[in-house]
Coordinates of C-alpha atoms in Angstrom, one line a residue:
X1 CA -21.1 7.1 -3.0
X2 CA -20.2 4.0 -1.0
X3 CA -20.3 2.8 2.6
X4 CA -17.2 2.7 4.7
X5 CA -15.2 -0.6 4.8
X6 CA -14.5 0.1 8.5
X7 CA -17.9 -0.9 9.6
X8 CA -18.4 -3.9 12.0
X9 CA -22.2 -4.0 12.1
X10 CA -25.2 -3.0 9.8
X11 CA -28.7 -2.2 10.9
X12 CA -30.5 0.0 8.3
X13 CA -33.0 2.4 9.8
X14 CA -36.2 3.3 8.0
X15 CA -35.8 6.9 9.3
X16 CA -34.1 8.6 6.4
X17 CA -34.7 10.5 3.1
X18 CA -33.6 8.5 0.1
X19 CA -31.5 9.8 -1.6
X20 CA -30.0 12.9 0.0
X21 CA -30.4 16.1 -2.1
X22 CA -26.9 17.4 -1.8
X23 CA -23.3 16.2 -2.4
X24 CA -21.6 15.2 0.9
X25 CA -19.3 18.0 2.0
X26 CA -19.6 17.9 5.8
X27 CA -19.3 15.7 8.8
X28 CA -21.5 16.2 11.9
X29 CA -20.4 14.5 15.1
X30 CA -23.0 13.7 17.9
X31 CA -22.9 11.8 21.2
X32 CA -25.3 9.1 22.2
X33 CA -25.8 10.5 25.7
X34 CA -25.3 7.0 26.9
X35 CA -23.0 4.0 26.6
X36 CA -24.9 2.2 23.8
X37 CA -23.3 -0.6 21.7
X38 CA -23.5 -0.3 18.0
X39 CA -26.2 -3.0 18.1
X40 CA -28.4 -1.3 20.7
X41 CA -28.0 2.1 18.9
X42 CA -29.0 0.4 15.7
X43 CA -32.1 -1.2 17.4
X44 CA -33.1 2.2 18.7
X45 CA -32.9 3.8 15.3
X46 CA -34.8 0.9 13.7
X47 CA -38.0 2.1 15.4
X48 CA -40.1 4.2 13.2
X49 CA -41.6 5.8 16.3
X50 CA -38.1 7.1 17.2
X51 CA -38.0 9.4 14.2
X52 CA -34.3 9.6 14.4
X53 CA -31.2 8.0 12.9
X54 CA -27.6 8.6 11.9
X55 CA -25.4 7.4 9.1
X56 CA -22.9 5.8 11.5
X57 CA -22.5 5.0 15.2
X58 CA -19.4 4.2 17.2
X59 CA -19.3 2.1 20.4
X60 CA -17.1 2.6 23.4
X61 CA -15.2 -0.5 22.2
X62 CA -14.3 1.3 18.9
X63 CA -16.7 -0.8 16.7
X64 CA -18.5 1.0 14.0
X65 CA -22.1 0.5 13.0
X66 CA -23.9 1.6 9.8
X67 CA -27.6 2.7 10.1
X68 CA -28.2 4.9 7.0
X69 CA -26.3 4.5 3.8
X70 CA -24.2 7.6 2.9
X71 CA -26.2 8.2 -0.2
X72 CA -29.2 8.9 2.0
X73 CA -29.9 11.7 4.5
X74 CA -30.1 10.5 8.1
X75 CA -32.4 12.3 10.6
X76 CA -29.8 13.4 13.1
X77 CA -29.1 17.1 13.5
X78 CA -32.5 18.8 13.6
X79 CA -31.5 20.5 10.4
X80 CA -32.5 18.9 7.0
X81 CA -30.1 21.4 5.3
X82 CA -27.2 20.2 7.3
X83 CA -28.1 16.5 7.2
X84 CA -28.5 16.4 3.5
X85 CA -24.9 17.6 3.2
X86 CA -23.3 15.8 6.1
X87 CA -22.4 12.3 7.1
X88 CA -23.6 12.1 10.7
X89 CA -21.9 10.0 13.4
X90 CA -23.2 9.1 16.8
X91 CA -20.5 8.3 19.4
X92 CA -21.1 6.4 22.6
X93 CA -20.1 7.9 26.0
X94 CA -18.2 5.8 28.6
X95 CA -19.0 8.6 31.2
X96 CA -22.1 10.6 32.0
X97 CA -22.9 14.2 32.8
X98 CA -21.5 16.7 33.0
X99 CA -18.5 15.8 30.7
X100 CA -20.0 13.0 28.7
X101 CA -16.6 11.4 28.2
X102 CA -15.7 9.3 25.2
X103 CA -13.3 6.4 25.3
X104 CA -9.9 6.5 23.5
X105 CA -10.9 3.6 21.3
X106 CA -14.1 5.4 20.2
X107 CA -12.2 8.6 19.5
X108 CA -9.5 6.7 17.4
X109 CA -12.3 5.0 15.4
X110 CA -14.0 8.4 14.9
X111 CA -10.9 9.9 13.4
X112 CA -10.3 6.8 11.2
X113 CA -13.9 7.0 10.0
X114 CA -13.7 10.7 9.3
X115 CA -10.6 10.2 7.2
X116 CA -12.3 7.4 5.3
X117 CA -15.4 9.5 4.7
X118 CA -13.4 12.5 3.4
X119 CA -11.3 10.3 1.1
X120 CA -14.2 8.6 -0.5
X121 CA -16.3 11.8 -0.9
X122 CA -13.6 14.1 -2.2
X123 CA -13.4 16.3 1.0
X124 CA -9.9 17.7 0.8
X125 CA -9.8 18.8 4.5
X126 CA -12.0 19.3 7.6
X127 CA -12.5 22.9 8.4
X128 CA -13.5 23.5 12.1
X129 CA -14.6 27.2 12.4
X130 CA -16.4 27.0 15.7
X131 CA -19.7 27.6 14.0
X132 CA -21.9 26.2 11.2
X133 CA -19.9 27.8 8.4
X134 CA -17.2 25.1 8.6
X135 CA -17.6 21.5 7.3
X136 CA -17.1 19.9 10.7
X137 CA -20.3 20.7 12.6
X138 CA -22.1 19.8 15.8
X139 CA -25.7 19.2 16.7
X140 CA -25.9 22.1 19.2
X141 CA -25.6 24.6 16.4
X142 CA -28.9 23.5 14.9
X143 CA -31.0 22.8 18.1
X144 CA -31.3 23.5 21.8
X145 CA -29.1 20.6 23.0
X146 CA -25.7 20.0 24.6
X147 CA -24.9 17.4 21.9
X148 CA -22.1 16.4 21.3
X149 CA -21.3 17.0 25.0
X150 CA -18.4 19.0 26.5
X151 CA -15.7 16.3 26.1
X152 CA -16.3 15.7 22.3
X153 CA -16.8 19.4 21.7
X154 CA -13.3 20.0 23.2
X155 CA -11.8 17.5 20.8
X156 CA -13.2 19.0 17.5
X157 CA -10.1 21.0 16.7
X158 CA -7.9 18.0 17.5
X159 CA -10.1 15.7 15.3
X160 CA -9.9 18.1 12.4
X161 CA -6.1 18.4 12.7
X162 CA -5.6 14.6 12.9
X163 CA -7.9 14.0 9.9
X164 CA -6.2 16.7 7.8
X165 CA -2.7 15.3 8.7
X166 CA -3.7 11.9 7.5
X167 CA -5.4 13.2 4.4
X168 CA -2.2 15.1 3.5
X169 CA -0.1 11.9 4.0
X170 CA -2.4 10.0 1.7
X171 CA -1.8 12.5 -1.1
X172 CA 1.9 11.3 -1.4
X173 CA 2.2 7.7 -2.1
X174 CA 5.3 6.0 -0.8
X175 CA 6.8 3.5 -3.1
X176 CA 9.3 0.9 -1.9
X177 CA 11.4 -1.1 -4.4
X178 CA 12.4 -4.6 -3.2
X179 CA 15.2 -6.2 -5.1
X180 CA 15.0 -10.0 -5.1
X181 CA 17.6 -12.5 -6.0
X182 CA 17.1 -14.4 -9.3
X183 CA 15.8 -17.5 -7.6
X184 CA 13.5 -15.8 -5.0
X185 CA 9.7 -16.2 -5.3
X186 CA 6.8 -13.7 -5.5
X187 CA 5.7 -15.1 -2.1
X188 CA 8.8 -13.6 -0.5
X189 CA 8.0 -10.3 -2.1
X190 CA 4.5 -10.4 -0.5
X191 CA 6.1 -11.1 2.8
X192 CA 8.3 -8.0 2.4
X193 CA 5.2 -6.0 1.5
X194 CA 3.5 -7.0 4.7
X195 CA 6.5 -5.8 6.7
X196 CA 6.5 -2.5 4.9
X197 CA 2.8 -2.0 5.6
X198 CA 3.4 -2.8 9.2
X199 CA 6.1 -0.1 9.3
X200 CA 3.9 2.3 7.6
X201 CA 1.1 1.7 10.1
X202 CA 3.5 2.4 13.0
X203 CA 4.5 5.7 11.3
X204 CA 0.8 6.7 10.9
X205 CA 1.1 6.4 7.2
X206 CA -2.0 5.0 5.5
X207 CA -1.1 1.5 4.5
X208 CA -3.1 1.8 1.3
X209 CA -0.6 4.3 0.2
X210 CA 2.2 1.8 0.3
X211 CA 3.1 0.1 -3.0
X212 CA 5.8 -2.3 -3.9
X213 CA 7.8 -2.7 -7.1
X214 CA 9.5 -6.1 -7.3
X215 CA 12.6 -5.9 -9.4
X216 CA 14.3 -9.3 -9.5
X217 CA 18.1 -9.2 -9.8
X218 CA 19.5 -10.2 -13.1
X219 CA 21.6 -13.3 -13.3
X220 CA 25.3 -12.4 -13.7
X221 CA 26.1 -12.2 -17.4
X222 CA 27.9 -15.2 -18.6
X223 CA 31.3 -14.5 -19.9
X224 CA 31.8 -15.2 -23.6
X225 CA 34.4 -18.0 -24.1
X226 CA 37.7 -16.6 -25.1
X227 CA 38.6 -17.2 -28.7
X228 CA 41.9 -18.4 -30.0
X229 CA 43.6 -15.7 -32.0
X230 CA 47.1 -15.1 -33.5
X231 CA 49.4 -14.8 -30.5
X232 CA 47.3 -16.9 -28.1
X233 CA 49.1 -19.4 -25.8
X234 CA 47.7 -22.9 -26.6
X235 CA 48.2 -26.5 -26.0
X236 CA 47.4 -29.4 -28.4
X237 CA 44.8 -31.9 -27.4
X238 CA 46.1 -35.4 -26.7
X239 CA 46.0 -37.6 -29.8
X240 CA 45.5 -34.7 -32.2
X241 CA 47.4 -34.9 -35.6
X242 CA 48.8 -32.4 -37.9
X243 CA 46.4 -30.6 -40.4
X244 CA 47.6 -33.1 -43.0
X245 CA 46.8 -36.1 -40.7
X246 CA 50.4 -36.9 -39.7
X247 CA 51.3 -38.0 -36.1
X248 CA 52.8 -35.5 -33.7
X249 CA 55.7 -36.2 -31.4
X250 CA 54.4 -37.0 -27.9
X251 CA 56.2 -34.0 -26.3
X252 CA 54.2 -31.6 -28.4
X253 CA 51.1 -32.3 -26.2
X254 CA 52.9 -31.2 -23.1
X255 CA 54.3 -27.9 -24.4
X256 CA 52.6 -24.5 -24.5
X257 CA 52.7 -23.1 -28.0
X258 CA 52.0 -19.8 -29.7
X259 CA 49.6 -19.4 -32.6
X260 CA 51.6 -18.0 -35.4
X261 CA 49.0 -18.0 -38.2
X262 CA 45.3 -18.6 -38.6
X263 CA 43.5 -19.4 -41.9
X264 CA 40.0 -20.7 -41.4
X265 CA 40.2 -23.9 -39.3
X266 CA 44.0 -24.2 -39.9
X267 CA 46.4 -22.9 -37.2
X268 CA 50.2 -22.8 -37.4
X269 CA 51.8 -23.2 -34.0
X270 CA 55.3 -22.3 -32.9
X271 CA 57.5 -23.2 -29.9
X272 CA 60.3 -20.8 -28.9
X273 CA 59.9 -19.0 -32.2
X274 CA 60.2 -22.2 -34.3
X275 CA 57.3 -23.5 -36.3
X276 CA 56.1 -26.9 -35.0
X277 CA 53.2 -27.8 -37.2
X278 CA 49.9 -26.8 -38.8
X279 CA 47.0 -28.3 -36.9
X280 CA 43.2 -28.0 -36.8
X281 CA 41.9 -25.1 -34.7
X282 CA 39.5 -27.5 -33.0
X283 CA 42.5 -29.5 -31.7
X284 CA 43.8 -26.5 -29.7
X285 CA 42.8 -25.1 -26.3
X286 CA 43.8 -22.0 -24.5
X287 CA 46.3 -22.3 -21.8

């Protein structure tokens, strides 16, 4: 088990059973019945006289506090059986009775935290049944209380649907291939990755599901130099001599010849069908 990376504040409460005696397979949502910050909620649970705690707390500002490690059972739901199986979350209220309203920021953080808890603990989906048989439970099913309050209670089905939607999205990883030019850097690839993650976030796709495959473009293949063969049109390099070392007429260097015969480094060239000379292959160039 591990704690959520979404937490902003930690104040470990002594009010817990360490460790819990059951695998985590539930989430229980509570309300604070007050607009407590994560710090003030943590201070309250730190009192041994309080005899209460929760694994997490969420403030009206959306910040998340950790009070009991997930591996341990918090004293939250008046039901040891439920609390040994559930990660419990206290949510602050930005309004009082009778609705006990919860801010949009707190609700968004609650959904994010539930997704994170499910993912790390292998909970495939949240099943809200309206009673204690499901794995999304509320305090009022285990004690004579209004907790989690009318507003949060009305959101349980929505919370389950949102969490399950995001869990389903996480099951399919999106892979984006980015083709870079041969002279581009890895730094540019990371910049592209940041943009992709931003796009993924806008589309409600978990950014941890976005991967990048950097495939630099290959440099264009270099053309093999053309070889002089029989029939090639060639010119003779200025100052070149015949294969036997004799001087060539000056006009030979200005004409385009045809290679009539090749034997090793010896080439016989012609002009208008007439043999001109035998020269070294290295003294010819393609026209």
